[in-house]
PDB file of C-alpha atoms and ligand atoms in Angstrom:
ATOM      1  CA  MET A 303       6.694  -4.863 -21.193  1.00 45.00           C
ATOM      2  CA  MET A 304       8.969  -5.833 -18.406  1.00 46.00           C
ATOM      3  CA  GLY A 305      12.089  -3.738 -18.567  1.00 50.00           C
ATOM      4  CA  LEU A 306      15.368  -5.744 -18.978  1.00 46.00           C
ATOM      5  CA  LYS A 307      16.783  -3.503 -16.230  1.00 50.00           C
ATOM      6  CA  THR A 308      14.049  -4.423 -13.939  1.00 48.00           C
ATOM      7  CA  LEU A 309      14.861  -7.898 -14.377  1.00 45.00           C
ATOM      8  CA  LEU A 310      18.636  -7.490 -14.058  1.00 44.00           C
ATOM      9  CA  LEU A 311      18.261  -5.378 -10.812  1.00 47.00           C
ATOM     10  CA  ALA A 312      15.682  -8.159  -9.395  1.00 46.00           C
ATOM     11  CA  SER A 313      18.291 -10.866 -10.219  1.00 45.00           C
ATOM     12  CA  LEU A 314      21.275  -8.895  -8.793  1.00 42.00           C
ATOM     13  CA  LEU A 315      19.389  -8.407  -5.610  1.00 44.00           C
ATOM     14  CA  GLY A 316      18.118 -11.878  -5.484  1.00 43.00           C
ATOM     15  CA  VAL A 317      20.668 -13.240  -3.257  1.00 40.00           C
ATOM     16  CA  LEU A 318      19.869 -10.948  -0.542  1.00 40.00           C
ATOM     17  CA  GLU A 319      16.256 -11.540  -0.758  1.00 44.00           C
ATOM     18  CA  VAL A 320      16.639 -15.235  -0.309  1.00 42.00           C
ATOM     19  CA  THR A 321      18.613 -14.737   2.796  1.00 43.00           C
ATOM     20  CA  LEU A 322      15.878 -12.629   4.171  1.00 46.00           C
ATOM     21  CA  ALA A 323      13.079 -14.951   3.112  1.00 46.00           C
ATOM     22  CA  ALA A 324      14.770 -17.717   4.671  1.00 45.00           C
ATOM     23  CA  SER A 325      15.442 -16.222   7.981  1.00 48.00           C
ATOM     24  CA  SER A 326      11.810 -14.952   8.089  1.00 45.00           C
ATOM     25  CA  ARG A 327      10.657 -18.403   7.376  1.00 48.00           C
ATOM     26  CA  HIS A 328      12.718 -19.893  10.493  1.00 49.00           C
ATOM     27  CA  ALA A 329      11.216 -17.027  12.617  1.00 46.00           C
ATOM     28  CA  GLY A 330       7.767 -18.406  12.286  1.00 46.00           C
ATOM     29  CA  PHE A 331       5.461 -16.200  14.127  1.00 43.00           C
ATOM     30  CA  LEU A 332       7.671 -14.285  16.058  1.00 53.00           C
ATOM     31  CA  PRO A 333       7.087 -10.604  16.307  1.00 54.00           C
ATOM     32  CA  GLY A 334       9.758 -10.126  13.450  1.00 82.00           C
ATOM     33  CA  SER A 335       7.586 -11.979  10.815  1.00 90.00           C
ATOM     34  CA  PRO A 336       5.732  -9.938   7.830  1.00 92.00           C
ATOM     35  CA  HIS A 337       2.186  -9.003   8.975  1.00 93.00           C
ATOM     36  CA  ASN A 338      -0.418  -7.107   6.889  1.00 95.00           C
ATOM     37  CA  ILE A 339      -0.597  -3.342   7.390  1.00 95.00           C
ATOM     38  CA  SER A 340      -3.296  -0.823   6.722  1.00 94.00           C
ATOM     39  CA  ARG A 341      -3.417   0.929   3.390  1.00 92.00           C
ATOM     40  CA  ASN A 342      -3.252   4.095   5.433  1.00 90.00           C
ATOM     41  CA  ASP A 343      -0.047   3.045   7.225  1.00 91.00           C
ATOM     42  CA  ARG A 344       2.140   6.240   7.408  1.00 87.00           C
ATOM     43  CA  GLY A 345       5.089   4.805   5.837  1.00 92.00           C
ATOM     44  CA  LEU A 346       3.310   2.889   3.092  1.00 96.00           C
ATOM     45  CA  LYS A 347       2.743   6.059   1.091  1.00 94.00           C
ATOM     46  CA  GLN A 348       6.197   6.876   0.714  1.00 93.00           C
ATOM     47  CA  VAL A 349       7.084   3.094  -0.043  1.00 96.00           C
ATOM     48  CA  VAL A 350       4.709   3.032  -2.980  1.00 97.00           C
ATOM     49  CA  LEU A 351       6.060   6.457  -4.102  1.00 95.00           C
ATOM     50  CA  THR A 352       9.622   4.789  -4.106  1.00 96.00           C
ATOM     51  CA  ALA A 353       8.272   1.910  -6.114  1.00 97.00           C
ATOM     52  CA  ALA A 354       6.956   4.276  -8.760  1.00 97.00           C
ATOM     53  CA  TYR A 355      10.132   6.540  -8.909  1.00 96.00           C
ATOM     54  CA  SER A 356      12.212   3.382  -9.321  1.00 96.00           C
ATOM     55  CA  TYR A 357       9.795   2.108 -12.038  1.00 97.00           C
ATOM     56  CA  ASN A 358       9.987   5.336 -13.845  1.00 96.00           C
ATOM     57  CA  ASN A 359      13.909   5.611 -13.540  1.00 94.00           C
ATOM     58  CA  GLN A 360      14.207   2.263 -15.143  1.00 95.00           C
ATOM     59  CA  SER A 361      11.624   2.566 -17.897  1.00 95.00           C
ATOM     60  CA  ASN A 362      11.820   3.723 -21.508  1.00 95.00           C
ATOM     61  CA  ASP A 363       8.344   5.078 -21.311  1.00 96.00           C
ATOM     62  CA  ALA A 364       7.960   8.536 -22.428  1.00 96.00           C
ATOM     63  CA  PHE A 365       5.514   9.279 -19.340  1.00 97.00           C
ATOM     64  CA  LEU A 366       5.725   8.978 -15.871  1.00 97.00           C
ATOM     65  CA  PHE A 367       3.734   6.174 -13.990  1.00 97.00           C
ATOM     66  CA  ARG A 368       2.323   6.530 -10.375  1.00 97.00           C
ATOM     67  CA  PRO A 369       0.614   4.399  -7.908  1.00 97.00           C
ATOM     68  CA  SER A 370      -3.115   3.762  -8.559  1.00 97.00           C
ATOM     69  CA  ALA A 371      -4.049   1.060  -6.291  1.00 97.00           C
ATOM     70  CA  ILE A 372      -2.641  -1.191  -3.423  1.00 97.00           C
ATOM     71  CA  HIS A 373      -3.534  -4.680  -3.384  1.00 97.00           C
ATOM     72  CA  ARG A 374      -1.416  -6.008  -0.587  1.00 97.00           C
ATOM     73  CA  ALA A 375       0.812  -4.615   2.040  1.00 97.00           C
ATOM     74  CA  GLN A 376       3.057  -6.177   4.637  1.00 97.00           C
ATOM     75  CA  ARG A 377       5.651  -4.861   7.002  1.00 95.00           C
ATOM     76  CA  GLN A 378       8.449  -6.718   8.648  1.00 94.00           C
ATOM     77  CA  VAL A 379      11.011  -5.615  11.265  1.00 92.00           C
ATOM     78  CA  VAL A 380      14.313  -6.782  10.361  1.00 87.00           C
ATOM     79  CA  LYS A 381      17.383  -4.712  11.110  1.00 88.00           C
ATOM     80  CA  GLY A 382      15.130  -1.835   9.817  1.00 92.00           C
ATOM     81  CA  VAL A 383      11.841  -2.173   8.181  1.00 94.00           C
ATOM     82  CA  ARG A 384      11.097  -4.321   5.131  1.00 95.00           C
ATOM     83  CA  TYR A 385       7.804  -3.529   3.198  1.00 97.00           C
ATOM     84  CA  ILE A 386       6.340  -6.158   0.693  1.00 97.00           C
ATOM     85  CA  VAL A 387       3.537  -4.502  -1.446  1.00 98.00           C
ATOM     86  CA  ASP A 388       1.552  -5.560  -4.341  1.00 98.00           C
ATOM     87  CA  LEU A 389       0.494  -2.349  -6.171  1.00 98.00           C
ATOM     88  CA  GLU A 390      -0.859  -0.985  -9.470  1.00 98.00           C
ATOM     89  CA  ILE A 391       0.860   1.745 -11.128  1.00 98.00           C
ATOM     90  CA  SER A 392      -0.649   3.703 -14.054  1.00 98.00           C
ATOM     91  CA  ARG A 393       0.445   5.858 -16.661  1.00 98.00           C
ATOM     92  CA  THR A 394      -0.023   9.714 -16.111  1.00 97.00           C
ATOM     93  CA  VAL A 395      -0.096  12.603 -18.632  1.00 97.00           C
ATOM     94  CA  CYS A 396       3.318  14.075 -17.187  1.00 96.00           C
ATOM     95  CA  ARG A 397       6.083  13.486 -19.631  1.00 96.00           C
ATOM     96  CA  LYS A 398       9.520  12.341 -18.328  1.00 93.00           C
ATOM     97  CA  ARG A 399      11.115  14.859 -20.194  1.00 92.00           C
ATOM     98  CA  ASP A 400       9.536  17.661 -18.323  1.00 90.00           C
ATOM     99  CA  ASN A 401      11.317  16.735 -15.108  1.00 84.00           C
ATOM    100  CA  ASN A 402       8.329  17.091 -12.877  1.00 81.00           C
ATOM    101  CA  LYS A 403       9.326  16.783  -9.380  1.00 81.00           C
ATOM    102  CA  ASN A 404       5.886  16.163  -7.736  1.00 89.00           C
ATOM    103  CA  LEU A 405       4.591  12.801  -9.243  1.00 93.00           C
ATOM    104  CA  SER A 406       1.474  13.419  -7.140  1.00 91.00           C
ATOM    105  CA  SER A 407       0.404  16.298  -9.154  1.00 94.00           C
ATOM    106  CA  CYS A 408       0.331  14.297 -12.405  1.00 96.00           C
ATOM    107  CA  ASP A 409      -2.992  13.178 -13.480  1.00 97.00           C
ATOM    108  CA  PHE A 410      -3.791   9.741 -14.940  1.00 98.00           C
ATOM    109  CA  GLN A 411      -4.106   9.325 -18.592  1.00 97.00           C
ATOM    110  CA  PRO A 412      -7.579   9.398 -19.729  1.00 97.00           C
ATOM    111  CA  ASP A 413      -9.470   6.443 -21.577  1.00 95.00           C
ATOM    112  CA  GLY A 414      -7.792   5.677 -24.637  1.00 94.00           C
ATOM    113  CA  ARG A 415      -4.517   4.398 -26.175  1.00 95.00           C
ATOM    114  CA  LEU A 416      -2.059   5.567 -23.628  1.00 96.00           C
ATOM    115  CA  GLN A 417      -4.010   4.404 -20.690  1.00 97.00           C
ATOM    116  CA  GLN A 418      -2.084   1.491 -19.053  1.00 97.00           C
ATOM    117  CA  THR A 419      -2.067   0.092 -15.668  1.00 98.00           C
ATOM    118  CA  LEU A 420       0.814  -2.406 -14.560  1.00 98.00           C
ATOM    119  CA  GLN A 421       0.837  -5.025 -11.694  1.00 98.00           C
ATOM    120  CA  CYS A 422       3.750  -4.571  -9.537  1.00 98.00           C
ATOM    121  CA  HIS A 423       5.336  -6.592  -6.685  1.00 98.00           C
ATOM    122  CA  PHE A 424       7.893  -4.575  -4.662  1.00 98.00           C
ATOM    123  CA  GLU A 425       9.926  -5.139  -1.746  1.00 97.00           C
ATOM    124  CA  VAL A 426      12.107  -2.543  -0.107  1.00 97.00           C
ATOM    125  CA  TRP A 427      14.164  -2.449   3.045  1.00 95.00           C
ATOM    126  CA  LEU A 428      14.607   0.780   4.982  1.00 95.00           C
ATOM    127  CA  ILE A 429      17.462   1.137   7.335  1.00 93.00           C
ATOM    128  CA  PRO A 430      16.636   4.408   9.116  1.00 89.00           C
ATOM    129  CA  TRP A 431      19.825   4.850  11.168  1.00 90.00           C
ATOM    130  CA  GLN A 432      21.783   4.505   7.956  1.00 93.00           C
ATOM    131  CA  ASN A 433      19.558   6.581   6.022  1.00 91.00           C
ATOM    132  CA  LYS A 434      19.372   3.852   3.523  1.00 94.00           C
ATOM    133  CA  THR A 435      16.750   2.404   0.908  1.00 94.00           C
ATOM    134  CA  LYS A 436      17.407  -0.825  -0.372  1.00 95.00           C
ATOM    135  CA  ILE A 437      15.163  -2.136  -3.139  1.00 96.00           C
ATOM    136  CA  LEU A 438      14.975  -5.798  -2.927  1.00 95.00           C
ATOM    137  CA  ASP A 439      12.484  -6.646  -5.755  1.00 96.00           C
ATOM    138  CA  LEU A 440      10.506  -4.782  -8.302  1.00 97.00           C
ATOM    139  CA  LEU A 441       8.774  -6.595 -11.010  1.00 97.00           C
ATOM    140  CA  CYS A 442       6.036  -4.948 -12.907  1.00 97.00           C
ATOM    141  CA  LYS A 443       3.842  -6.567 -15.645  1.00 96.00           C
ATOM    142  CA  PRO A 444       0.445  -5.648 -17.688  1.00 95.00           C
TER     143      PRO A 444
HETATM  144  C1  LIG B1967      18.191   5.230 -12.021  1.00 67.92           C
HETATM  145  O1  LIG B1967      18.912   4.043 -12.556  1.00 67.92           O
HETATM  146  C2  LIG B1967      20.174   4.182 -12.731  1.00 67.92           C
HETATM  147  C3  LIG B1967      20.774   3.109 -13.706  1.00 67.92           C
HETATM  148  O2  LIG B1967      19.717   2.248 -14.130  1.00 67.92           O
HETATM  149  C4  LIG B1967      20.907   4.322 -11.452  1.00 67.92           C
HETATM  150  O3  LIG B1967      22.363   4.268 -11.613  1.00 67.92           O
HETATM  151  C5  LIG B1967      20.398   5.376 -10.497  1.00 67.92           C
HETATM  152  O4  LIG B1967      21.069   5.120  -9.226  1.00 67.92           O
HETATM  153  C6  LIG B1967      18.971   5.210 -10.441  1.00 67.92           C
HETATM  154  N1  LIG B1967      18.463   6.334  -9.751  1.00 67.92           N
HETATM  155  C7  LIG B1967      17.286   6.240  -8.747  1.00 67.92           C
HETATM  156  C8  LIG B1967      17.117   7.383  -8.145  1.00 67.92           C
HETATM  157  O5  LIG B1967      16.879   5.094  -8.610  1.00 67.92           O
HETATM  158  C1  LIG B1968      -3.493 -10.354   4.452  1.00 67.92           C
HETATM  159  O1  LIG B1968      -3.936  -9.514   3.289  1.00 67.92           O
HETATM  160  C2  LIG B1968      -4.327 -10.317   2.254  1.00 67.92           C
HETATM  161  C3  LIG B1968      -4.601  -9.552   1.108  1.00 67.92           C
HETATM  162  O2  LIG B1968      -5.332  -8.446   1.440  1.00 67.92           O
HETATM  163  C4  LIG B1968      -5.272 -11.569   2.722  1.00 67.92           C
HETATM  164  O3  LIG B1968      -5.461 -12.289   1.543  1.00 67.92           O
HETATM  165  C5  LIG B1968      -4.787 -12.255   3.850  1.00 67.92           C
HETATM  166  O4  LIG B1968      -5.764 -13.215   4.319  1.00 67.92           O
HETATM  167  C6  LIG B1968      -4.353 -11.435   5.041  1.00 67.92           C
HETATM  168  N1  LIG B1968      -3.647 -12.230   6.014  1.00 67.92           N
HETATM  169  C7  LIG B1968      -4.051 -12.082   7.308  1.00 67.92           C
HETATM  170  C8  LIG B1968      -3.113 -12.937   8.101  1.00 67.92           C
HETATM  171  O5  LIG B1968      -4.805 -11.214   7.689  1.00 67.92           O
HETATM  172  C1  LIG B1969       2.188  17.566  -5.002  1.00 67.92           C
HETATM  173  O1  LIG B1969       0.848  17.799  -5.548  1.00 67.92           O
HETATM  174  C2  LIG B1969      -0.051  17.336  -4.668  1.00 67.92           C
HETATM  175  C3  LIG B1969      -1.502  17.242  -5.501  1.00 67.92           C
HETATM  176  O2  LIG B1969      -1.469  18.246  -6.294  1.00 67.92           O
HETATM  177  C4  LIG B1969      -0.174  18.351  -3.564  1.00 67.92           C
HETATM  178  O3  LIG B1969      -1.486  18.115  -2.723  1.00 67.92           O
HETATM  179  C5  LIG B1969       1.202  18.352  -2.624  1.00 67.92           C
HETATM  180  O4  LIG B1969       1.054  19.402  -1.838  1.00 67.92           O
HETATM  181  C6  LIG B1969       2.288  18.639  -3.737  1.00 67.92           C
HETATM  182  N1  LIG B1969       3.465  18.349  -3.056  1.00 67.92           N
HETATM  183  C7  LIG B1969       4.489  19.347  -3.010  1.00 67.92           C
HETATM  184  C8  LIG B1969       5.761  19.040  -2.348  1.00 67.92           C
HETATM  185  O5  LIG B1969       4.544  20.313  -3.792  1.00 67.92           O
HETATM  186  C1  LIG B1970      19.229  11.621   5.797  1.00 67.92           C
HETATM  187  O1  LIG B1970      18.948  12.022   4.442  1.00 67.92           O
HETATM  188  C2  LIG B1970      18.214  13.247   4.508  1.00 67.92           C
HETATM  189  C3  LIG B1970      17.943  13.791   2.892  1.00 67.92           C
HETATM  190  O2  LIG B1970      19.068  13.194   2.174  1.00 67.92           O
HETATM  191  C4  LIG B1970      19.056  14.240   5.105  1.00 67.92           C
HETATM  192  O3  LIG B1970      18.192  15.383   5.279  1.00 67.92           O
HETATM  193  C5  LIG B1970      19.252  13.740   6.745  1.00 67.92           C
HETATM  194  O4  LIG B1970      19.948  14.706   7.266  1.00 67.92           O
HETATM  195  C6  LIG B1970      19.921  12.581   6.634  1.00 67.92           C
HETATM  196  N1  LIG B1970      19.938  11.939   7.868  1.00 67.92           N
HETATM  197  C7  LIG B1970      20.948  11.166   8.474  1.00 67.92           C
HETATM  198  C8  LIG B1970      20.998  10.579   9.868  1.00 67.92           C
HETATM  199  O5  LIG B1970      22.086  10.909   7.650  1.00 67.92           O
END
């Protein structure tokens, strides 16, 4: 189930994303183009958590999801840093209404009806000197 809000957010931010994509195409293989990064990249852990927090904020699910795998991760320096990540998020046993602050402490659902994993595409733009995190794209589907 893809949330309507997710779609809405993606389309609202679409304009900015297209602009970024167009400028990165013209840049060719200059140092500023996106490049693959390791799953152990220091910033990536926070980035995938941001994806999960953002998904949880928008979903109507009774439970929180958290990252369960990273399939592809790229980083690009563009007036800050842009991350492009394909990841999986899975349903945990933590209920949203319990207001758990530490998502990392939530166990995944055991085998059964409530077990679910979603494939997500996430693009985020970090502007450290403005202390800003802009979500450019978040699309999750089963
Ligand atoms: C959660 O979503 C609401 C509206 O959908 C938005 O106003 C709010 O900024 C979001 N919060 C975070 C932490 O993303
Ligand atoms: C980047 O990573 C993806 C997925 O792991 C892989 O398919 C692709 O070949 C990699 N590209 C480069 C330039 O290493
Ligand atoms: C969150 O939970 C994880 C796993 O239980 C733990 O390693 C980590 O220290 C906790 N972080 C905070 C800020 O409590
Ligand atoms: C950025 O935000 C964090 C947490 O909200 C805050 O502790 C820090 O002082 C801020 N830094 C700047 C440069 O605004």
